Amino acid sequence: MRKLKTLIMATAAASTFATVALAERGSDGNLNVAYWQAVSILNPYLSGGTKDIEASSLILDPLANYRPDGSMEPALATEIPTIENGGVSEDLTSITWKLRDDVVWSDGTPFTAADVVFSANYCLDPEGGCNAASNFADVESVEALDDHTVKINFSVAKPFPYGPFVGATAPVIQEAQFKECMGAKAPECTEANFGPIGTGPFVVDEFRANDVVTYKANENYRDPAQPAFATVTLKGGGDSAATTRSVLETGEFDYAWNVQVEPEVLDQMMAAGKGEIISAFGTSVERLMVQLTNPDPSLGDKRATVEGGPHPFLSDINVRKALSMAIDRDILVEVGYGPNGQVTCNVLPAPEIYASTANDACKTQDVEGAKALLDEAGWLPGPDGVREKDGVRLSILYQTSTNSVRQGTQALIKQMWQEIGVETELRNIDAGVFFGGDQSSPDTFQKFFADIEMYTNNFDGTDPEAYMGNWVCSEIPSPKNQWIGNNMPRFCSEEYDALSAEMGQTASIEKRSALAKKMNDMLMQEYVIIPLIHRGRVSAASNTLGNVVLNPWDSELAFAEEWTRVE
Amino acid sequence: MLNYTLRRLLFAIPTLLVISFIIFVILDLAPGDPTGQLPLTIPAEVRAKIRESLGVGEPIHIAYFKWVRGFFVYEPLYWLDQIGITIGDPSERARIISYATRGPVFDLILERIPQTLWVVGLSYVFGILIALPIGVISAYKQYSWFDQLGTFISMVGFSVPTFFTGLLMIVIFSVQLGWFPSVYDTTLDVNSWDTFILQVKQMVMPVAVLALYNASQISRFMRASMLDNLTQDYVRTARAKGMSEKVVVLTHVLRNSLIPVVTVIALGVPTIFSGAIITEQIFRVNGLGQLLIIGIQGSDFPLVQTLTFIFAILIVLFNLIADVIYGILDPRIRYD
Amino acid sequence: MTKHDQVLVKAQNVKVHFPIHKGILRRQVGSVKAVDGLNFEIRKGETLGLVGESGCGKSTAGRAMLRLYELTEGQLDFEGVDIASLDPKALREIRPRMQMIFQDPQACLNPRMTVGSIIAEPLDEHTNLSTEEKREKVKSLLDAVGMNRDFVNRYPHEFSGGQRQRIGIARALALDPDFIVCDEPIAALDVSIQAQVVNLLQDIQERMGLTYLFISHDLSMVRHIADRVAVMYLGKIVELADKRDLYKTPKHPYTQALLSAVPVPNPEVEAKREHIVLQGDVPSPANPPKGCNFCTRCPVAIDRCRVEEPELRELNKGQFVACHLAE
């Protein structure tokens, strides 16, 4: 249904596009965009915050962007390099980008391969604290073959070599402006960080950190007819309800980013008829991570580590499976997410080609089945209704970050588990602490000193290789690696590791898809990760805004140069 | 009085240093991580690098020393540079840098002061202007319908939270009537009659919300103080002298009643600078209050530390000012 | 005693009631009858003493004389003009002629005004004197009350209680009044200062021909200063007589009780003297007893006293008593 709506929107947008395609640059006046998180900085290499990346995506262009359908479209490059067109080497260790030769920076100087090389070096500098470092993982060197050809060499085979310079997280910055700002000096260049010179459709007019950015059209933009808007105001602050209201009810703004409003409130706002909700589903999944190791505090240093031994009851797959079966995901979506979510049974729900259908049974709740499963496995209700076996009670400590929707979901799941005789204690931790990397805090999601934890994760771009690589044995967080690692369940399987390694060597998209599905199914059927909700990006767009399609794979503003004003 | 003021100022220095250290320790102990708000797609190793580049995790005495040096040495020197007095090497100025914006904290603060002063400051002024007459009349006509109404409105203004009155105003005046914008435009440059009207329009709602709150507080003080004084014998003396009611109330009673009220008003001035976190958030005024809350949410410790310390300075300063004003207004108080 | 023949102030049935409000709607549920029907005259140049227990309404009566309280009922003639019915403007014009000296010299002076401006303020309001003349007047007033002329620019809190009362007196004298209500002017002062202030008041009275209403609970001080004395009980005058008559032959049981409480300086006499000790408390002025106000505590009360309220009647020449039994 949602997808249908998106499709209709897209068609509607496309039809209006036909009539306004010949619009002149700057003919449509001012575009008002509201972000409830204010923009702090306009250099995406120094802030990984979504708001900062998206705000700078109006100014800075990468070599290629992801379209809303997940496909790549060249921006500063002439084409997407592939093995077929010779852009990617046969051994998968290098990629060669051909750059457009007609692009100039907003200050009028020509854009060349040297800028691309510089951008890579800027991010690769070990002292710079580059936020996009993972895009440049395994990059050995970047060289300019000529003024308009760049070759990126990897230290290992990269079947998906589109990390560097694809998508808004890793755009090209101007060497002339940033050359004094390498490494430790990066934060000193406030002027450059607050007003980068770019090749994108807009340039910064005024920037007030943590408040507002005003842009004006880039006179030197590569498409002479774009952007349609002469100026953009990107106002930050407030809360999601307020920004959504300013689009849907008061009409003061044209676009509100990241709508997080209770479904019934949203319906009321929509009634004013000034705008529309647009949504698109990327890869974000709200999931439960199941602790497979023992989080008992008495274990001291071995707490929640493989050395500490298996979990007293979650190591039993029947318990894990029963927990998943007992959950009514439809209710979770209805109560907490509305248009923001849909039920999912996969930790890898998208793009389409990677989405498995093997686990769809979880979409329907099966309380009786869960009870039977537990009975069969010997977990029988005790005098207080809580199931136990050999003196071990099914009593779960369930943690997540503090957030009203998450606490609502927690309460619902607690109730559902109570029905099958599982006792649950709820806990919520401030997001800054839970997701923060404070080594001294026992409450981080990596330490996972609990039985179940819930959060959302996703991956950048469209390639799931790195994401699926999160659950290999070596990613298990432990004191030995300063608790750095993404394998929260402490899942370890030779077979899974082998699949992951194989994917790292496979270039064919069909084979990669099969591998990813297999890995996903393995995690699902082991019930070490219990997926709950496929979360979409939802934004609000005014009825007077044309050609807007929500882009879940890249910056929402990545194609703002195509947006127009319609009456 | 001058000696007293100087002595108090001297005492304020160690007090403030202790305060700054306490703030620093509290912030250091507080859990939180400046990379905590980044998307999970950024892996932990990268986060560790980012933290390192920010200087998070330095031993507390070194971090504190750097901050104190930044606040008391480099920032003043930098501003001296700006007005053309250069002492030492300007390129050596390690200013206090925000984690989130990577920009100097003081620039951020200066950028915020105008809208905070306009909105919060003006609401304070309006609050006082409304409160004083209401307080005077309420006390003079105690238990009259005016007083009852004033009491009721004060109770409402004081007890109904600003986020409620703010939202109510937005729903009525922005959504339903469309009179005023619900979003404050901080970039508006007032240079003509039209932009002035726009500025007034966008200030009406936040100023009204805050002025109601301030007025209800101050009018209560004013009323209580007037009531205290109205029953004093010197008021009867003034009446016995045959002074007109106007003179009795406005010259004798009001002037004496203002003494405590003026000190309350002076003590409230620092709260103008700390902004009105909630109201700024609702109307997106994005002043100092919003800056502080963003800093706290994002674990931007240099920003939070500097802002809270500036508030501490203002509070200490205005306490002193309140005492001095009290001394000037009330001849019975002598500090020397 | 010809100088005392002319009546300056005449109170007729003066009543001051304060309403009591109660409940959510603050409806009036009754009233405190602080002053409940006063009838007396004050003659030019004399001092009328007004005595009574605390709370009997004597201060209220004193303030009512200057219309600092609005009268609930009654007439108050000042040289034949009823000031109870004057409009505010006319009242203000007559104000300079009647002044008041208060009990608490600290509280009655505006703490934020200098001595000079406190004394000069009524001059600004009621006279057309030049600044220079005013300054001279203030200084001469300070002289008159025995204060150093250089204190003009000081604030009240810088003075002792006795000095402040002198300032209060100077302030009252500024407009050359005819009539001064002294509301317990010495009650808040040290005993050593009391005599000085009373002597000062007498001096000034002689020099300026003033008329005093001297309110006090100190019977011996009243005996010293007053020509005639009125005794109040629960908002009413129970006895009014020439000072000699009153102190020698008190007629009202209450007056007798009051006087018997004054110690006699001779220990032998004191030891043998019969004390009349009153039983019970003063009834609430919000709910006075039926009949004679004093009947609840009167040692000689008869049934008639509890039914019929006694009139203030002239028993002997110039001696008025409100008691059914007095002869």
CSV table of C-alpha atoms in Angstrom, one decimal, chain B residues 143 148 232-245 247 251-259 329-334, chain C residues 26 63 66 68-69 92 95-96 98-100 102 104 106-113 117-119 121-122 125-126 155 157 171 175:
chain,number,residue,atom,x,y,z
B,143,TYR,CA,-9.9,41.8,47.1
B,148,GLN,CA,-9.2,38.7,42.0
B,232,GLN,CA,2.8,51.0,57.3
B,233,ASP,CA,2.4,54.0,59.7
B,234,TYR,CA,4.3,56.3,57.4
B,235,VAL,CA,1.6,55.9,54.8
B,236,ARG,CA,-0.9,57.1,57.4
B,237,THR,CA,1.5,59.9,58.2
B,238,ALA,CA,1.5,60.9,54.6
B,239,ARG,CA,-2.3,60.9,54.5
B,240,ALA,CA,-2.4,62.8,57.7
B,241,LYS,CA,-0.1,65.4,56.1
B,242,GLY,CA,-2.9,65.9,53.6
B,243,MET,CA,-1.1,64.5,50.6
B,244,SER,CA,-3.2,63.4,47.7
B,245,GLU,CA,-3.8,59.7,47.2
B,247,VAL,CA,1.3,61.2,46.0
B,251,THR,CA,5.6,58.5,45.9
B,252,HIS,CA,5.4,57.0,49.3
B,253,VAL,CA,4.2,53.4,49.0
B,254,LEU,CA,5.4,52.6,45.5
B,255,ARG,CA,8.9,53.9,46.0
B,256,ASN,CA,9.3,51.8,49.1
B,257,SER,CA,7.6,48.8,47.7
B,258,LEU,CA,9.9,48.9,44.6
B,259,ILE,CA,13.0,48.2,46.7
B,329,LEU,CA,17.6,52.5,47.0
B,330,ASP,CA,17.3,51.8,50.7
B,331,PRO,CA,19.1,54.4,52.8
B,332,ARG,CA,18.9,52.0,55.8
B,333,ILE,CA,21.4,49.7,54.1
B,334,ARG,CA,25.0,50.7,54.2
C,26,ARG,CA,-16.0,36.9,50.5
C,63,ARG,CA,-7.7,58.2,63.6
C,66,LEU,CA,-8.8,63.1,61.4
C,68,LEU,CA,-8.0,58.7,58.4
C,69,TYR,CA,-10.8,56.1,58.6
C,92,ARG,CA,-7.3,67.9,52.1
C,95,ARG,CA,-6.0,68.6,56.8
C,96,PRO,CA,-3.2,71.1,57.7
C,98,MET,CA,-5.4,68.8,62.2
C,99,GLN,CA,-2.4,66.6,62.6
C,100,MET,CA,-1.3,63.4,64.2
C,102,PHE,CA,2.0,58.4,66.0
C,104,ASP,CA,5.8,54.2,66.5
C,106,GLN,CA,10.2,54.5,63.4
C,107,ALA,CA,7.4,53.2,61.3
C,108,CYS,CA,5.6,56.4,60.7
C,109,LEU,CA,8.5,58.1,59.0
C,110,ASN,CA,9.1,57.1,55.3
C,111,PRO,CA,12.4,55.3,55.5
C,112,ARG,CA,13.5,56.6,52.0
C,113,MET,CA,13.0,60.3,52.7
C,117,SER,CA,11.8,66.3,53.0
C,118,ILE,CA,9.6,64.5,55.5
C,119,ILE,CA,9.0,67.8,57.3
C,121,GLU,CA,6.5,67.6,52.1
C,122,PRO,CA,3.3,69.0,53.5
C,125,GLU,CA,1.4,70.4,49.1
C,126,HIS,CA,-0.4,73.1,51.2
C,155,TYR,CA,17.4,59.6,57.1
C,157,HIS,CA,17.0,55.3,60.7
C,171,ARG,CA,6.5,67.1,61.0
C,175,LEU,CA,1.6,73.5,58.9
